[in-house]
Amino acid sequence: MLLFAEAPPGLTLTGVLGLAAVLYGFYHLKAGPGNSGQARQRDRRQQAQASRPPGAQHQSESLQAGFPQGQLPQGTSAAKQAVGSPLQAQLAGIRKVTISAPGVLLKELLPHELQDGASLRPAAARVLAEMLHSTAVYIMAHVSDDIGEATVRGALEAGGLVGKGPGQILPHRILFCSTLAGKEALVRQLEPELHIDAHEHTVKSLQRFMPQLLLISARQTASASVAYKNVAYAASLEAAFHTGQ
Amino acid sequence: MAWREQSPERGSQVSSWNPGGPASHRESTLDAAESRPAVSVGEREDFVDAPKTSVSSISGAGEESLTSRPHTEHTVENAEQNPNLNTDSTPARPTDDQILAQENSIREAVAESSPFVGDKEPLAALRKEYEDGSAVFLQKISTLEEKYQAIRRTRGDGNCFFRAFIFAYMEDLVQSNSLQERNRVVTCMRQWKPRLIAAGYQELVFEDAQEMIMDQLNSLGTADPVMLPALETNMRDAGVSQMVVMYLRLLTSAELGQRQEFFSPFILGMFDDCPSVDHFRQRYVEPMGEESDHVHIVALTDALQVPIRIVYLDQSLGAAMAGVGHAEGAAVNHHDFVPEALQNATGPNAIPKVHLLYRPGHYDILYPSKSA
Amino acid sequence: MASKSRLLKEARECAKAPADLGISLQPDERNIHTWRGHIRGPSGTPFEGGTFELTLSVPQNYPLFPPSVRFKTKIFHPNVHFKTGEICLDILKGAWTPAWTLLAVCQAISALMADPAPDSPLNCDAGNLLRGGDLRGYASMARCYTLDLASAPARQLS
């Protein structure tokens, strides 16, 4: 699990999700079918510990792999799962994720930037594809007009992310809005366990109402004003989620 | 048709929901709460201008507000059930369905204490009501006693004008066995059927009710005519009585709809919240329990071509119109609602046989003295 | 029972309702005071293509009192509570008159779907989107739910 060089204030995403995993895993551990799954988890944890920078040691210990073999989070398709993948563990207990695409999946952040085109971040796209295997995902984007909507869709489609297949999102689950407040309304309606956004403002507004949020920000440390217990920070989606690739 | 200057007060209203067709509503509701029983999930603080609901006479025309906190950020004051609090503290509020059910059951409880249509009583019964009342009132009652001998009370459920009217009318027909008038009104009602359909009412909505009245009317002059006791029984039966009132409301509404130009100045002038005749019909005429005003009386008497006299017993001093009485203070005003077609007619048709007593918010039936 | 004979008449009328009305409505076989309706999402709205099921409970003193109606199929609309399906419609409350029929009520609900009133909503998020002028967001969310929840092949208008 890659973490920041300096631990930011508050829990990191790993810590937050790890907590969820602890609870989830603890609940299921008792009913675990056997030891082999646990052994594999233990090995992986040790491996992660080795690659982790100093200072964040304590974080990993709070992460306890929670998936005895065969037990997956709700809503996952068992067939295509890499059982025991790190991302899957991170998403333990998370049934629904909402992602604000600009700045997270896309390089562009603001609506006007999307007018000329939208570029998908390949690493983020890979994370998304894997997420789609195990969790219900809704993507949303604040755009100015139909052109903005088209560029966002186009970028996602070009990345092979739109469709009915595994690792793809159904087109109608890509949502658009024309106001930032509207985006908040969408998230609140959907009630995800986790919302991922690149806008500090949105994260601040939603913080009170969501179990967990992830702010994707180039700044390594979040400003003091955004330090909340249920908000984690990462420089990128791929930094926050280790896909094991 | 002269309009009285003094208009009857609208009594306590039943629930006045914001009107305006299917898209209009004022509602608020609470979810089953999550952590706190007093909190409603799903409502947003964005709605600081909280939803307005004017619930009926139970809580008065209050404004109910609703906000909630889906998470533990804010504490919620649990205790007082003050529906008029327009802040972010909202105790668990019953759903609108529950409120309506409560209203209905209270209304029914009150109503069940008195029958839809009471017994005919000597006018002294009215005097007794005001024993401790003002001298003006007692004087008025004395004046009334000169012209009227009996009173029959109706239930004060907002439908009393319609109920009093139809009972008094049919009672007179039954007692006098006026087959000519019976034939006229039956024809009138038959002719109303296509007019009601043209007005947009489905036949299934009114045909049963119409039949209930027609059956009784048609029985007159036969071997087995309806007699007063049966009339009383029928009109005291909720099934029959309410359907008849509903039918009369539809007639009234359809009449307004078909003569919009005539009625619209009165409606728009008297009711601030009515932008149109149609709106008035849907809001103040068709729903059961909506009290009747001048407009209703004119429309119904025109619809059935039946003249009536309304006698006003209220606190007003002075006789604005020709009335019965001596000193000004004791004058009891009345107003005759006579359909235009009958106004210049001579003969018995133009003379009201239905006399109703109006006190603010309520109509009862009066019986003229023989000598009057 | 006045309500029963009236309801029987309404059932006959509903059976004759034209298909292009987009509404099908019938009583429960065993209980004429419980009805089930299906409304086709009005065209030109984000609900287009969806079929929405309603349950209607008719009181004993119908038509003097209104039926109690709620959406069984989830729908994103300011005047419908997302979780309970409760509908905010004046004719179902104080503006009810006995001149309404169950079919007319369904028509009014269909009209409400096409013409939401965002003030004082039962779904605040939907209400906020519309009040904020974010039609794109409202339509996007509504369409998403229509496709996810109201478009199962099993739910067809008979």
GROMACS .gro file of N, CA, C and O in nm, chain A residues 81 86 95 199:
model
   16
   81GLN      N    1  -1.322  -1.193  -1.021
   81GLN     CA    2  -1.246  -1.136  -0.912
   81GLN      C    3  -1.106  -1.194  -0.901
   81GLN      O    4  -1.087  -1.313  -0.918
   86PRO      N    5  -0.571  -0.629  -0.347
   86PRO     CA    6  -0.563  -0.519  -0.251
   86PRO      C    7  -0.677  -0.419  -0.266
   86PRO      O    8  -0.732  -0.372  -0.168
   95ARG      N    9  -2.030  -0.060  -0.089
   95ARG     CA   10  -2.116  -0.114  -0.194
   95ARG      C   11  -2.126  -0.020  -0.312
   95ARG      O   12  -2.154  -0.062  -0.423
  199HIS      N   13  -1.245   1.833  -0.608
  199HIS     CA   14  -1.279   1.968  -0.563
  199HIS      C   15  -1.288   1.974  -0.412
  199HIS      O   16  -1.374   1.910  -0.351
   0.00000   0.00000   0.00000
